[in-house]
mmCIF file of C-alpha atoms and ligand atoms in Angstrom:
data_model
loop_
_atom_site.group_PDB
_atom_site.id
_atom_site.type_symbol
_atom_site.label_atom_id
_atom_site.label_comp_id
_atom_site.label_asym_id
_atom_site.label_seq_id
_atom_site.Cartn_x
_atom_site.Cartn_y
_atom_site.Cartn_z
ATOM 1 C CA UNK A 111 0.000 0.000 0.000
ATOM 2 C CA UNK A 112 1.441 3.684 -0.627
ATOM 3 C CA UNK A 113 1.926 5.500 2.333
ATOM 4 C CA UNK A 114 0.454 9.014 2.258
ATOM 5 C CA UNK A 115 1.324 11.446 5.548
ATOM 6 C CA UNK A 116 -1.216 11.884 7.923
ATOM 7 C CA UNK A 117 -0.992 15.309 9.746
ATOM 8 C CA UNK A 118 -2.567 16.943 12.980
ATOM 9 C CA UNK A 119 -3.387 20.572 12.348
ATOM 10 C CA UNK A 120 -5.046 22.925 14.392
ATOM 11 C CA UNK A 121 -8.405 23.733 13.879
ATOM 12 C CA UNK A 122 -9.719 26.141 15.947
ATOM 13 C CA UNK A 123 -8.507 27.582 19.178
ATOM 14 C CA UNK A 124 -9.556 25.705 22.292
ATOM 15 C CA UNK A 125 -11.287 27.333 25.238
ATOM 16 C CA UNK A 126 -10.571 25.368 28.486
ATOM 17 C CA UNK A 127 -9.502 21.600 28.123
ATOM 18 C CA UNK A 128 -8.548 21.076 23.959
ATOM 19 C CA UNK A 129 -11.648 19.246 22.032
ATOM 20 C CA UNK A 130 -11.613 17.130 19.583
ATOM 21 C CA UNK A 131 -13.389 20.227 17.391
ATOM 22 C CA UNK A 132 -9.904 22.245 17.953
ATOM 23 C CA UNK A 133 -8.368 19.233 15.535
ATOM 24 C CA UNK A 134 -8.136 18.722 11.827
ATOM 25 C CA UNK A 135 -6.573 15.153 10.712
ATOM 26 C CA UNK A 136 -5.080 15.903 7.301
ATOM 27 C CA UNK A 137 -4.482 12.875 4.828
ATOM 28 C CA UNK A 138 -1.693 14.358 2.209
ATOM 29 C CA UNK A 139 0.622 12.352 -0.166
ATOM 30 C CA UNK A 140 4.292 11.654 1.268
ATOM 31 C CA UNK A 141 6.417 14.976 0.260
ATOM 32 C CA UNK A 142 9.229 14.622 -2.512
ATOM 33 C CA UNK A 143 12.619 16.046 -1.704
ATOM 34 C CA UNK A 144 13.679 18.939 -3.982
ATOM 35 C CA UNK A 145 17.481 19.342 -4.480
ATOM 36 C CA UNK A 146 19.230 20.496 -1.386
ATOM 37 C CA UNK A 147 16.279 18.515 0.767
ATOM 38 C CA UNK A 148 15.504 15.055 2.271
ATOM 39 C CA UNK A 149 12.620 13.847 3.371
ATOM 40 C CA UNK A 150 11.952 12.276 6.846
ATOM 41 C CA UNK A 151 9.617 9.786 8.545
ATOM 42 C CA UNK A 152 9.184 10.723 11.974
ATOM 43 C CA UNK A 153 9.214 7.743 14.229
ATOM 44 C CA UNK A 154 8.486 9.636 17.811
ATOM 45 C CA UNK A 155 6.959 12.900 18.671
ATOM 46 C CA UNK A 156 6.833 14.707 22.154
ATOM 47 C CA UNK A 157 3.547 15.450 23.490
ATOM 48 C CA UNK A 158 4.503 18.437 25.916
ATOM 49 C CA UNK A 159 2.230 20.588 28.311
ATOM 50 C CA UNK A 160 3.719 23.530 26.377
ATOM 51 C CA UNK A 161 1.602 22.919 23.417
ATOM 52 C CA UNK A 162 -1.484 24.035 25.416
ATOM 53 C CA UNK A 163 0.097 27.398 25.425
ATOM 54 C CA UNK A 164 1.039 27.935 21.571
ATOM 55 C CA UNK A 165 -2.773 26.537 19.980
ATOM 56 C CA UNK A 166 -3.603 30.316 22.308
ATOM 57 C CA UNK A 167 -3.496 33.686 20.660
ATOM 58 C CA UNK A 168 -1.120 35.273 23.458
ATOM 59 C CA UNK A 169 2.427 36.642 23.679
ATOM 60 C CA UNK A 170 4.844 34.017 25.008
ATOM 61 C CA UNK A 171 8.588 33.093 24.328
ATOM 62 C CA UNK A 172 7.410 31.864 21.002
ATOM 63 C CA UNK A 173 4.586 32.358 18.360
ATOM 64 C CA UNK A 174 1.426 30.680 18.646
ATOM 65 C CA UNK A 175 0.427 27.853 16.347
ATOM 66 C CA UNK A 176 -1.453 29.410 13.193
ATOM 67 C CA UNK A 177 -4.742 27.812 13.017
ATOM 68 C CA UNK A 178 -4.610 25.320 9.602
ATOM 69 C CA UNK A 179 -1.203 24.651 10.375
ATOM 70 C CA UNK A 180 0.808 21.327 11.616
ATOM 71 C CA UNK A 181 1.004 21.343 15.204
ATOM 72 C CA UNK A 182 4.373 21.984 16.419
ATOM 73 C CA UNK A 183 6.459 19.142 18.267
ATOM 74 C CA UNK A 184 9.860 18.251 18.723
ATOM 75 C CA UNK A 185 9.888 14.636 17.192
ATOM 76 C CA UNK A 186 12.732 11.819 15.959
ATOM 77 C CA UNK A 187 13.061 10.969 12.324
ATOM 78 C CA UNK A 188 14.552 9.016 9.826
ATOM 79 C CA UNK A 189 16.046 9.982 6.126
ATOM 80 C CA UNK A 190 14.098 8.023 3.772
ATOM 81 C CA UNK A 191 14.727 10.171 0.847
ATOM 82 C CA UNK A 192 18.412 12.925 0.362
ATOM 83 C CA UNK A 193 19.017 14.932 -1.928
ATOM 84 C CA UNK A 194 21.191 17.106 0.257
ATOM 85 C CA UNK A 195 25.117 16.279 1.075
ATOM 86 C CA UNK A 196 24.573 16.392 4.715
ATOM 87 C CA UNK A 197 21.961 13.997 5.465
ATOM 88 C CA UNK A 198 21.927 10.509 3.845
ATOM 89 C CA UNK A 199 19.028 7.677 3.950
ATOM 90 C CA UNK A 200 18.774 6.069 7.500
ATOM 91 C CA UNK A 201 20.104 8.885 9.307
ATOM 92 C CA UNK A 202 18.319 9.570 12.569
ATOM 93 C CA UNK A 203 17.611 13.609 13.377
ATOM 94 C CA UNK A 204 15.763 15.953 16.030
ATOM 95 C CA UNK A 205 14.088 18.678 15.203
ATOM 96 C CA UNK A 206 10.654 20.144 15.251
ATOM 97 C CA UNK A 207 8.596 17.726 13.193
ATOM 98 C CA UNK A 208 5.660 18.704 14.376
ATOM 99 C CA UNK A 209 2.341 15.987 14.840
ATOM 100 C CA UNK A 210 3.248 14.404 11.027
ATOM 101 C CA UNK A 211 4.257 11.474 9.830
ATOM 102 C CA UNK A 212 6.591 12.744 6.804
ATOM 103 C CA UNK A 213 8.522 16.357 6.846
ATOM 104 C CA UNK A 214 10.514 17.604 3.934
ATOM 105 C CA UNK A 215 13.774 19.849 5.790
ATOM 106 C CA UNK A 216 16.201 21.888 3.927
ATOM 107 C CA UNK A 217 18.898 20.589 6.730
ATOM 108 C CA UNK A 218 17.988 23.945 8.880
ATOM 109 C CA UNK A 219 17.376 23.150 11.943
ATOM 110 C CA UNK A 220 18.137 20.000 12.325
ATOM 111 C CA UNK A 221 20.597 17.821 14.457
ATOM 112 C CA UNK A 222 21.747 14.296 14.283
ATOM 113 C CA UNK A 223 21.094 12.341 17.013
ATOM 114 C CA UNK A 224 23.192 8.363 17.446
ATOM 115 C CA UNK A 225 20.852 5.248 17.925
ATOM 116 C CA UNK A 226 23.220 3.423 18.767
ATOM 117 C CA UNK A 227 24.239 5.579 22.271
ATOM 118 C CA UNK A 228 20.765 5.749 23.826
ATOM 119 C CA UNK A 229 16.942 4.442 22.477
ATOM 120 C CA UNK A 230 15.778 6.720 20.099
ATOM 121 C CA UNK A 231 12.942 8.253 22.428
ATOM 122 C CA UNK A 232 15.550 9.099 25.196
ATOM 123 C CA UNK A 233 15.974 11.887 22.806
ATOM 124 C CA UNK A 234 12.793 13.199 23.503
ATOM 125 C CA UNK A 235 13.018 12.682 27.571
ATOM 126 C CA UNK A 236 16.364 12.747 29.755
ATOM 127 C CA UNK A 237 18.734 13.516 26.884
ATOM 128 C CA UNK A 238 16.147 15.792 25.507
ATOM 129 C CA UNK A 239 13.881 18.948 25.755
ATOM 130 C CA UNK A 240 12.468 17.505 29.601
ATOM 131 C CA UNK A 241 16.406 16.469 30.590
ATOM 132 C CA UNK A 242 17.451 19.884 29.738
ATOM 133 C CA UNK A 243 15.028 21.642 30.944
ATOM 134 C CA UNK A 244 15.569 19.869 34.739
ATOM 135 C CA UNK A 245 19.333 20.140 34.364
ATOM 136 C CA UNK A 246 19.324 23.751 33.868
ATOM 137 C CA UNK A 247 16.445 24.505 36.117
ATOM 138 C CA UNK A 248 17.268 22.858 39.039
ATOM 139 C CA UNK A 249 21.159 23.457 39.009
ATOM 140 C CA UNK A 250 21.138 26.938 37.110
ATOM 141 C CA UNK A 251 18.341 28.582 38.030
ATOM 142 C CA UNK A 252 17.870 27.330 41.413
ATOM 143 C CA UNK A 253 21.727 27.089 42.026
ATOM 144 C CA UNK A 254 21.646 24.083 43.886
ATOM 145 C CA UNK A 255 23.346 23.633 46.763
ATOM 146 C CA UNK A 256 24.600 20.361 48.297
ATOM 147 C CA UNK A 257 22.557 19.781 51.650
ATOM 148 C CA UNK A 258 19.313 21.979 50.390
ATOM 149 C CA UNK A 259 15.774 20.661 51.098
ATOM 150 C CA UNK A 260 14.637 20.576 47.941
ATOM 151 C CA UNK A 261 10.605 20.332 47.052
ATOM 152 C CA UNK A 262 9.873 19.496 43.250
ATOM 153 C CA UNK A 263 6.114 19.465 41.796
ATOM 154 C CA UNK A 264 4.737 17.268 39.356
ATOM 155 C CA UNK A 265 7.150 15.128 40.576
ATOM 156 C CA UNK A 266 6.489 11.674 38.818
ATOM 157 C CA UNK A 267 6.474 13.333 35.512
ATOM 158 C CA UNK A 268 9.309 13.834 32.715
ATOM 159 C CA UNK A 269 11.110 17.211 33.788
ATOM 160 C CA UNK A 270 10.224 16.671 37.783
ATOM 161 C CA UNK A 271 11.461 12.852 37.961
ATOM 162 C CA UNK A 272 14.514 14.143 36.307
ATOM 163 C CA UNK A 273 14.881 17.145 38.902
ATOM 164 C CA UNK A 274 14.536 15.179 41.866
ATOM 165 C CA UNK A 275 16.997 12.404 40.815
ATOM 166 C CA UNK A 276 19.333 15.148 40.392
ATOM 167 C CA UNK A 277 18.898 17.165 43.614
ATOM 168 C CA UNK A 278 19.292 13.585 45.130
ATOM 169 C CA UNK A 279 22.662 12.686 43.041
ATOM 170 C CA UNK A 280 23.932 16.342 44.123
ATOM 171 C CA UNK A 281 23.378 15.339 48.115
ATOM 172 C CA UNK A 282 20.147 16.655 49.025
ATOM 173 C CA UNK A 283 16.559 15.817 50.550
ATOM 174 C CA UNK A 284 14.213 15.842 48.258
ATOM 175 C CA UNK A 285 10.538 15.638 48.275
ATOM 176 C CA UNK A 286 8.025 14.978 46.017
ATOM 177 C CA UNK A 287 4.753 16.180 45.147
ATOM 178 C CA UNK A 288 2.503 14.037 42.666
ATOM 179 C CA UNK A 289 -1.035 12.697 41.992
ATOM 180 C CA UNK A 290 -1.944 9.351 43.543
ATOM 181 C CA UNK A 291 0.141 6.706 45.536
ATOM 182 C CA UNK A 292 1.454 4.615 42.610
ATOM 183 C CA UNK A 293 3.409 7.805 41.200
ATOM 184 C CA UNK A 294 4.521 8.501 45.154
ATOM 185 C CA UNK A 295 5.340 4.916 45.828
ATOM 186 C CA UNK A 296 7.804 5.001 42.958
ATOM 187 C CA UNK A 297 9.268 7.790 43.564
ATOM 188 C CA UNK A 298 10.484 6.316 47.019
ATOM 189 C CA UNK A 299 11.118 3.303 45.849
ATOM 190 C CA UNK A 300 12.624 3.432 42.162
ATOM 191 C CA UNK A 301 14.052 6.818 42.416
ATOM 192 C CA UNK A 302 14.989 7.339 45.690
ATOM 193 C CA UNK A 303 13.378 10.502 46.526
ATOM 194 C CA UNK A 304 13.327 10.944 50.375
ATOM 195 C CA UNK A 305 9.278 11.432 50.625
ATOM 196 C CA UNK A 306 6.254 12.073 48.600
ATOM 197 C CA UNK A 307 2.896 13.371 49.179
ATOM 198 C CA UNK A 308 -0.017 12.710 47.106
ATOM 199 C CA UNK A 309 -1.407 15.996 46.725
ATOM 200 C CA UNK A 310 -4.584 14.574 45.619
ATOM 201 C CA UNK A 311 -5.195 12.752 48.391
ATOM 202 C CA UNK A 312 -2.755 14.371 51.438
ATOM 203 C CA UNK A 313 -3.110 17.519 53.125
ATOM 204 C CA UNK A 314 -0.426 19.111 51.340
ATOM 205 C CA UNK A 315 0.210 22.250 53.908
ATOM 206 C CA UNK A 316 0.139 19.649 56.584
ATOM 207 C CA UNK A 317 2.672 16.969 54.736
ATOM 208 C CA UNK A 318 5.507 19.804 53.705
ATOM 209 C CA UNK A 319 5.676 20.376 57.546
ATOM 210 C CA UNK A 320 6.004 16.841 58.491
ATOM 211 C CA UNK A 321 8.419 16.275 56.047
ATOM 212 C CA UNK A 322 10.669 19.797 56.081
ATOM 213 C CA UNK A 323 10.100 20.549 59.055
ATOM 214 C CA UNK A 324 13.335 23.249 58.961
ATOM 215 C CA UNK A 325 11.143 24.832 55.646
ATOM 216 C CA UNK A 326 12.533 24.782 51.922
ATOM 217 C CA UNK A 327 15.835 25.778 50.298
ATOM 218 C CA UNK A 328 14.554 25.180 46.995
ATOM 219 C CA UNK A 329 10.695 24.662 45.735
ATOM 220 C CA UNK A 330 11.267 23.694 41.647
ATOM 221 C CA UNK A 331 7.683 24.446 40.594
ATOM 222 C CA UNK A 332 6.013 22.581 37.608
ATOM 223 C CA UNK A 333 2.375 23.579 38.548
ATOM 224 C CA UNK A 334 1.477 26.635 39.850
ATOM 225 C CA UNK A 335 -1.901 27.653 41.333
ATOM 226 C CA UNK A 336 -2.529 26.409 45.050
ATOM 227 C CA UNK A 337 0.722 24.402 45.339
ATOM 228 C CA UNK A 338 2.558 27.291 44.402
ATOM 229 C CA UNK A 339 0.858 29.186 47.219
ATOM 230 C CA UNK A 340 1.117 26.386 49.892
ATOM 231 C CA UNK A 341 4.733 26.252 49.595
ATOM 232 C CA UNK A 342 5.367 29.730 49.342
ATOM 233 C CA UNK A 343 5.583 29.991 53.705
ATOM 234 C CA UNK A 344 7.514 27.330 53.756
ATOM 235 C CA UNK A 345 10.467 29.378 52.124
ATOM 236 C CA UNK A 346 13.958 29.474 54.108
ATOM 237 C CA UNK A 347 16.193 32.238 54.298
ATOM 238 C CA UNK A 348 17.795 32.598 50.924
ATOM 239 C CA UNK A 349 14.983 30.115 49.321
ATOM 240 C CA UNK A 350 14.711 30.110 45.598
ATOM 241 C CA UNK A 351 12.025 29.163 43.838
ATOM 242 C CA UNK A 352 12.528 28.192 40.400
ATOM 243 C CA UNK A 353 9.715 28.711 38.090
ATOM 244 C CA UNK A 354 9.444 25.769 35.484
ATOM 245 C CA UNK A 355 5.882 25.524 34.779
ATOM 246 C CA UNK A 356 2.327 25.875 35.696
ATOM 247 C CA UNK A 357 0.373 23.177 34.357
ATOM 248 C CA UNK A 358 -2.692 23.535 36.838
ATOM 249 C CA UNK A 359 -3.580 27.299 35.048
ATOM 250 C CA UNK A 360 -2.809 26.039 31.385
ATOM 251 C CA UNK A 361 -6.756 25.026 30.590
ATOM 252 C CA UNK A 362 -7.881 28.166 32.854
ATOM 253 C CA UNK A 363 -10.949 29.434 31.345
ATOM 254 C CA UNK A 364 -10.441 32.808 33.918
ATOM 255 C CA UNK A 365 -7.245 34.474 34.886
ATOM 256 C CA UNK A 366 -4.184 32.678 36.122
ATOM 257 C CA UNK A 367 -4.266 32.018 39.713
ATOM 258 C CA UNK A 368 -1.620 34.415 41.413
ATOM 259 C CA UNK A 369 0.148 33.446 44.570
ATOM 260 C CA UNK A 370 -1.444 35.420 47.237
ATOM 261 C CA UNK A 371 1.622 34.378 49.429
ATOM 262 C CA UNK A 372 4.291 36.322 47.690
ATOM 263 C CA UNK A 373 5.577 38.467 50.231
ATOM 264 C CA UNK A 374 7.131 35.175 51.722
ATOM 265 C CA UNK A 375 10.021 35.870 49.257
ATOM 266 C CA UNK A 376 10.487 39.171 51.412
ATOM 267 C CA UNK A 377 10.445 37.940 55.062
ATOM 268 C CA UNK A 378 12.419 35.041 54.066
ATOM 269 C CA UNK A 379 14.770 37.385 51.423
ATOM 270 C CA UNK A 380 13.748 34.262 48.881
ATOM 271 C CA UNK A 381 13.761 34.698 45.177
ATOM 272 C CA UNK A 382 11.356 33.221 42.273
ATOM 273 C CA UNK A 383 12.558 33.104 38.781
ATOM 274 C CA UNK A 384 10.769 31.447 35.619
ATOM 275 C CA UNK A 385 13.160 30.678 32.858
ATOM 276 C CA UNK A 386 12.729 28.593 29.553
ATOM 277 C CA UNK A 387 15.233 25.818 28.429
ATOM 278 C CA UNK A 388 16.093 27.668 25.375
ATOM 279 C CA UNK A 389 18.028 30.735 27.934
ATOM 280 C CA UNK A 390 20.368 27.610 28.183
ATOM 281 C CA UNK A 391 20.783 26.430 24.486
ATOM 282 C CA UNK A 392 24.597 27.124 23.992
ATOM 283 C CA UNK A 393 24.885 24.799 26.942
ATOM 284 C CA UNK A 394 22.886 21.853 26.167
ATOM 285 C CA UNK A 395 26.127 19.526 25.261
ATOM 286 C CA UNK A 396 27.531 19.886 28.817
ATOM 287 C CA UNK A 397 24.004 18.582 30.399
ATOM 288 C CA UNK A 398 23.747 15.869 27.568
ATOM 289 C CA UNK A 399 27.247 14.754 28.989
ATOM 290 C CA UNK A 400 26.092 14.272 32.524
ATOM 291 C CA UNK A 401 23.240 12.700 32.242
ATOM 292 C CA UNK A 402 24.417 10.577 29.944
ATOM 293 C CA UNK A 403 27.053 9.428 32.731
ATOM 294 C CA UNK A 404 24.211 9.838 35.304
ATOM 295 C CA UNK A 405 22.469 7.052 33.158
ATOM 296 C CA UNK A 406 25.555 4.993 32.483
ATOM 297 C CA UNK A 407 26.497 5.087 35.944
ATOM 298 C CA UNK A 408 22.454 3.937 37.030
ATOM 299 C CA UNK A 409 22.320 7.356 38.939
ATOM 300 C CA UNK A 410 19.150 8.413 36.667
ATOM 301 C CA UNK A 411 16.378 5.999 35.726
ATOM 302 C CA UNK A 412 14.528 7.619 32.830
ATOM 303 C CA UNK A 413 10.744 6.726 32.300
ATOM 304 C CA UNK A 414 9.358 6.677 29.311
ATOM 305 C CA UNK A 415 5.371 6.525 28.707
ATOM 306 C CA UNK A 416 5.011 5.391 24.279
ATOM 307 C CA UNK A 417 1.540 6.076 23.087
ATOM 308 C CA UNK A 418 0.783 5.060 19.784
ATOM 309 C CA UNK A 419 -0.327 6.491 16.331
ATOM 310 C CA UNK A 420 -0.073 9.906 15.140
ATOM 311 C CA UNK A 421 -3.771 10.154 14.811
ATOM 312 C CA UNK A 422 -4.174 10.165 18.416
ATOM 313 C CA UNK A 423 -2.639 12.709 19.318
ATOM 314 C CA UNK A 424 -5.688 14.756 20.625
ATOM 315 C CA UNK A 425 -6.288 12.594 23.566
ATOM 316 C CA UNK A 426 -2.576 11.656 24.235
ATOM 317 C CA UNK A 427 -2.112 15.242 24.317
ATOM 318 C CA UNK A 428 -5.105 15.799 27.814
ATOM 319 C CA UNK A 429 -3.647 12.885 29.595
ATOM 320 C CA UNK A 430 -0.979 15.161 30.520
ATOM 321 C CA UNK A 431 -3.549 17.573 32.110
ATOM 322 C CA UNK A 432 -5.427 14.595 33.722
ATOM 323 C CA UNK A 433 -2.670 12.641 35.472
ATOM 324 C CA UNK A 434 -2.892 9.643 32.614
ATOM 325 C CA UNK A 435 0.922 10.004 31.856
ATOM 326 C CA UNK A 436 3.951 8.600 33.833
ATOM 327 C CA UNK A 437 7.085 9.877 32.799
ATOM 328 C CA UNK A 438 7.983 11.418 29.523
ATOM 329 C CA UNK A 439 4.861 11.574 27.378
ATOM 330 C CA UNK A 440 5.455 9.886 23.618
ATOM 331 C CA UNK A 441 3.378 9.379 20.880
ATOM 332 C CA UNK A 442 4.891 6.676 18.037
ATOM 333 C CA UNK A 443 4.067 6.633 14.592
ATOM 334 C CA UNK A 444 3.556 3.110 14.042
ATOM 335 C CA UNK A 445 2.885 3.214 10.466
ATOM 336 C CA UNK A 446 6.951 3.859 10.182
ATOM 337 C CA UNK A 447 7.120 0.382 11.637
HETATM 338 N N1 NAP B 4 10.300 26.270 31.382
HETATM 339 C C1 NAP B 4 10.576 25.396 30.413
HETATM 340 O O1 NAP B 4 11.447 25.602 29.565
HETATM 341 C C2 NAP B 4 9.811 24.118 30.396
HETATM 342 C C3 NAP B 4 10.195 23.063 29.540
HETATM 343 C C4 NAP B 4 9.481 21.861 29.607
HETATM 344 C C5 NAP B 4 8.389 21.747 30.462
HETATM 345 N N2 NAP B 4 8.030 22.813 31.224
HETATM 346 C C6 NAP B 4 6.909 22.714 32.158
HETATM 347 O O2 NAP B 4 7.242 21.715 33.106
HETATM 348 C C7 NAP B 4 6.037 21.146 33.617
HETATM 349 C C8 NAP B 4 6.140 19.629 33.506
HETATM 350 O O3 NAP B 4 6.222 19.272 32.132
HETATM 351 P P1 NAP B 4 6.447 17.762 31.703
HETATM 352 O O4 NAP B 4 6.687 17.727 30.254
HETATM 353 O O5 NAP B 4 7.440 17.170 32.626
HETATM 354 O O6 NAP B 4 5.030 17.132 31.985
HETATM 355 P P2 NAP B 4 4.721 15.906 32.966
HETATM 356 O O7 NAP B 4 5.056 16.349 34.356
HETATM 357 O O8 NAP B 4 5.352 14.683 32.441
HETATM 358 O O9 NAP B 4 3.154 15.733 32.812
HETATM 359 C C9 NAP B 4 2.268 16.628 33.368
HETATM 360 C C10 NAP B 4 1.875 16.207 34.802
HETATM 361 O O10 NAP B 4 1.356 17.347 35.472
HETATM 362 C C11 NAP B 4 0.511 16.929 36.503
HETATM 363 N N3 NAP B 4 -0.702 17.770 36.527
HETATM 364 C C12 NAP B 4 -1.599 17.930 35.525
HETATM 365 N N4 NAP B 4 -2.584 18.767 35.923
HETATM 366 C C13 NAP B 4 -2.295 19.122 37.208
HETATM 367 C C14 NAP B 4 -2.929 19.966 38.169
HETATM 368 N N5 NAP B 4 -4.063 20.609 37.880
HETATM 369 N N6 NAP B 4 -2.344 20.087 39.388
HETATM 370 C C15 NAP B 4 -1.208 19.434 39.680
HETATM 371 N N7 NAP B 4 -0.560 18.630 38.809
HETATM 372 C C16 NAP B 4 -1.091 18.479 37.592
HETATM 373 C C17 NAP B 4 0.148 15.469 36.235
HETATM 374 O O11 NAP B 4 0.811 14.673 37.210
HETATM 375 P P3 NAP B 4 0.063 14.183 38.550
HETATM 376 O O12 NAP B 4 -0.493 12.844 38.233
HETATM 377 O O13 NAP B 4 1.157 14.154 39.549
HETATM 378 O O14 NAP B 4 -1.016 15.172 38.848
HETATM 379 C C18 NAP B 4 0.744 15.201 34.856
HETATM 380 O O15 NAP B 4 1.197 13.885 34.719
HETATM 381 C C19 NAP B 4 4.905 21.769 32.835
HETATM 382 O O16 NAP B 4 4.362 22.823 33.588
HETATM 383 C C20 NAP B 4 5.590 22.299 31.595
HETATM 384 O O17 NAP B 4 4.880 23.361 31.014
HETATM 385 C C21 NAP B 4 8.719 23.974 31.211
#
């Protein structure tokens, strides 16, 4: 059978949790590499959180998704067609596919990425956009100390497993803060965190004393909202709070939820600073390094969670904003089986 290239595109733009009315699935004939291009199958996209923000019409570090167009991913691919001197036929790359099976690439863009060093969707998780992100966040901008008390959100998941393991090869206590005992249990048990508290099910003002009872050095924040502002008081002298994400305001149908708690930073002289991965893109090699030794060494476990076909992305994409992911979320193009 002749493969044609299904594509997601975005149809409208969602208000509240994404429908399946916000989605187009386009059927369109495999592109043909001009000279100077190849063609690509992607094998494995990233389903990120982020994606929630660029399908809005707002200002943020990068442009929205136009409506009609591919929806942008990072994604793993493989050269099935060159006509360009760089890139040959079974080459494996990165770059931003987007939700597609096929993309035709002028070699901009674009980096090779070795199959044979790590699975191919490690690239999209520890060694990847999540990896990088918890590297930089939790030793950059929350300058990590050896000895801190160190509370991580959305703990279980791809960027907070990551930071925890981290703060925990780097000497500290860590705790973790994640939906349901399962994703606590194993962050005890397989990862080694120091203590967990199911924030769906603990009182999580209550917990954070029980288990820091000295307060926080450092509070790396993937969700926002009401955790944000429960952990806010628990701030030590010189706290920093490192602002990753906010996944509990990114389907808000009214305004963001602010932390009323803020003047914590003052009393304790504590700081809170957001920052995106790409502040730390001349340095990515030097993180890829470690954790690739972290991994060789058995220091860092990473979890991956492989969903399958490109067509379903739209409800891959809300089990990140209902708990139904563990670990990095990945969808698989199994047609490129
Ligand atoms: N700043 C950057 O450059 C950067 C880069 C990458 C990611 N991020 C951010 O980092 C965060 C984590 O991203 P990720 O890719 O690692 O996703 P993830 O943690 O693997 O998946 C999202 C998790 O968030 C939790 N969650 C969803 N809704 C929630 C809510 N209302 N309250 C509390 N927790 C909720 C769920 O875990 P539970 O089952 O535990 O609820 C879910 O599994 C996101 O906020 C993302 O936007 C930032």
């Amino acid at each position: 059978m002749t493969k044609g290239n299904i594509q997601v595109c975005l149809a409208a733009r969602p208000v509240g949790m994404p429908t399946d009315s916000d989605w187009e699935i386009r059927h369109s004939p495999v592109p043909v590499a001009g000279e100077g291009q190849f063609v690509a199958e992607v094998l494995y996209v990233s389903v990120d959180p982020a994606m929630r923000g660029w399908m809005n019409d707002a200002r943020s570090y990068i442009e929205p998704v136009a409506i009609g167009a591919v929806m942008r991913a990072g994604g793993i691919a493989r050269v099935t067609e060159s006509k360009h001197d760089g890139f040959a036929v079974g080459d494996h790359i990165f770059t931003m596919t987007g939700i597609q099976q096929f993309i035709v690439s002028d070699g901009k863009d674009i980096q090779k990425v070795d199959a044979s060093l790590a699975p191919l969707p490690t690239y999209l998780g520890v060694l990847g956009m999540t990896g990088l992100t918890a590297y930089f966040g939790i030793l950059e901008v929350a300058d990590l100390k050896e000895g801190d008390i160190v509370v991580v959100s959305g703990a279980a998941g791809a960027v907070g497993s990551v930071v925890g393991q981290i703060a925990r090869i780097k000497g500290c206590r860590v705790v973790g803060i994640a939906g349901g005992a399962e994703k606590c249990g194993y962050l005890i048990d397989e990862l080694g965190f120091d203590a967990a508290i199911d924030y769906k099910n603990d009182d999580l003002h209550k917990a954070l004393r029980a288990h820091c009872p000295k307060g926080v050095d450092v509070f790396f924040d993937n969700v926002g909202g009401d955790t944000l502002n429960t952990v806010l008081p628990m701030m030590r002298f010189h706290g920093r709070i490192a602002i990753c994400g906010a996944i509990s305001q990114y389907n808000n149908t009214s305004p963001v939820k602010g932390p009323s708690n803020y003047m914590s930073l003052l009393v304790s002289s504590a700081r809170m600073e957001g920052f995106v991965v790409f502040d730390f893109a001349k340095r990515y090699p030097e993180a890829i390094k470690a954790m690739a030794g972290w991994m060789a060494e058995g220091k860092l476990i990473s979890k991956d969670q492989i969903e399958e076909g490109i067509e379903n992305f739209p409800s891959v994409l809300l089990k990140l904003f209902t708990g139904g992911n563990f670990g990095k979320l990945i969808l698989k193009n199994t047609a490129a089986d």
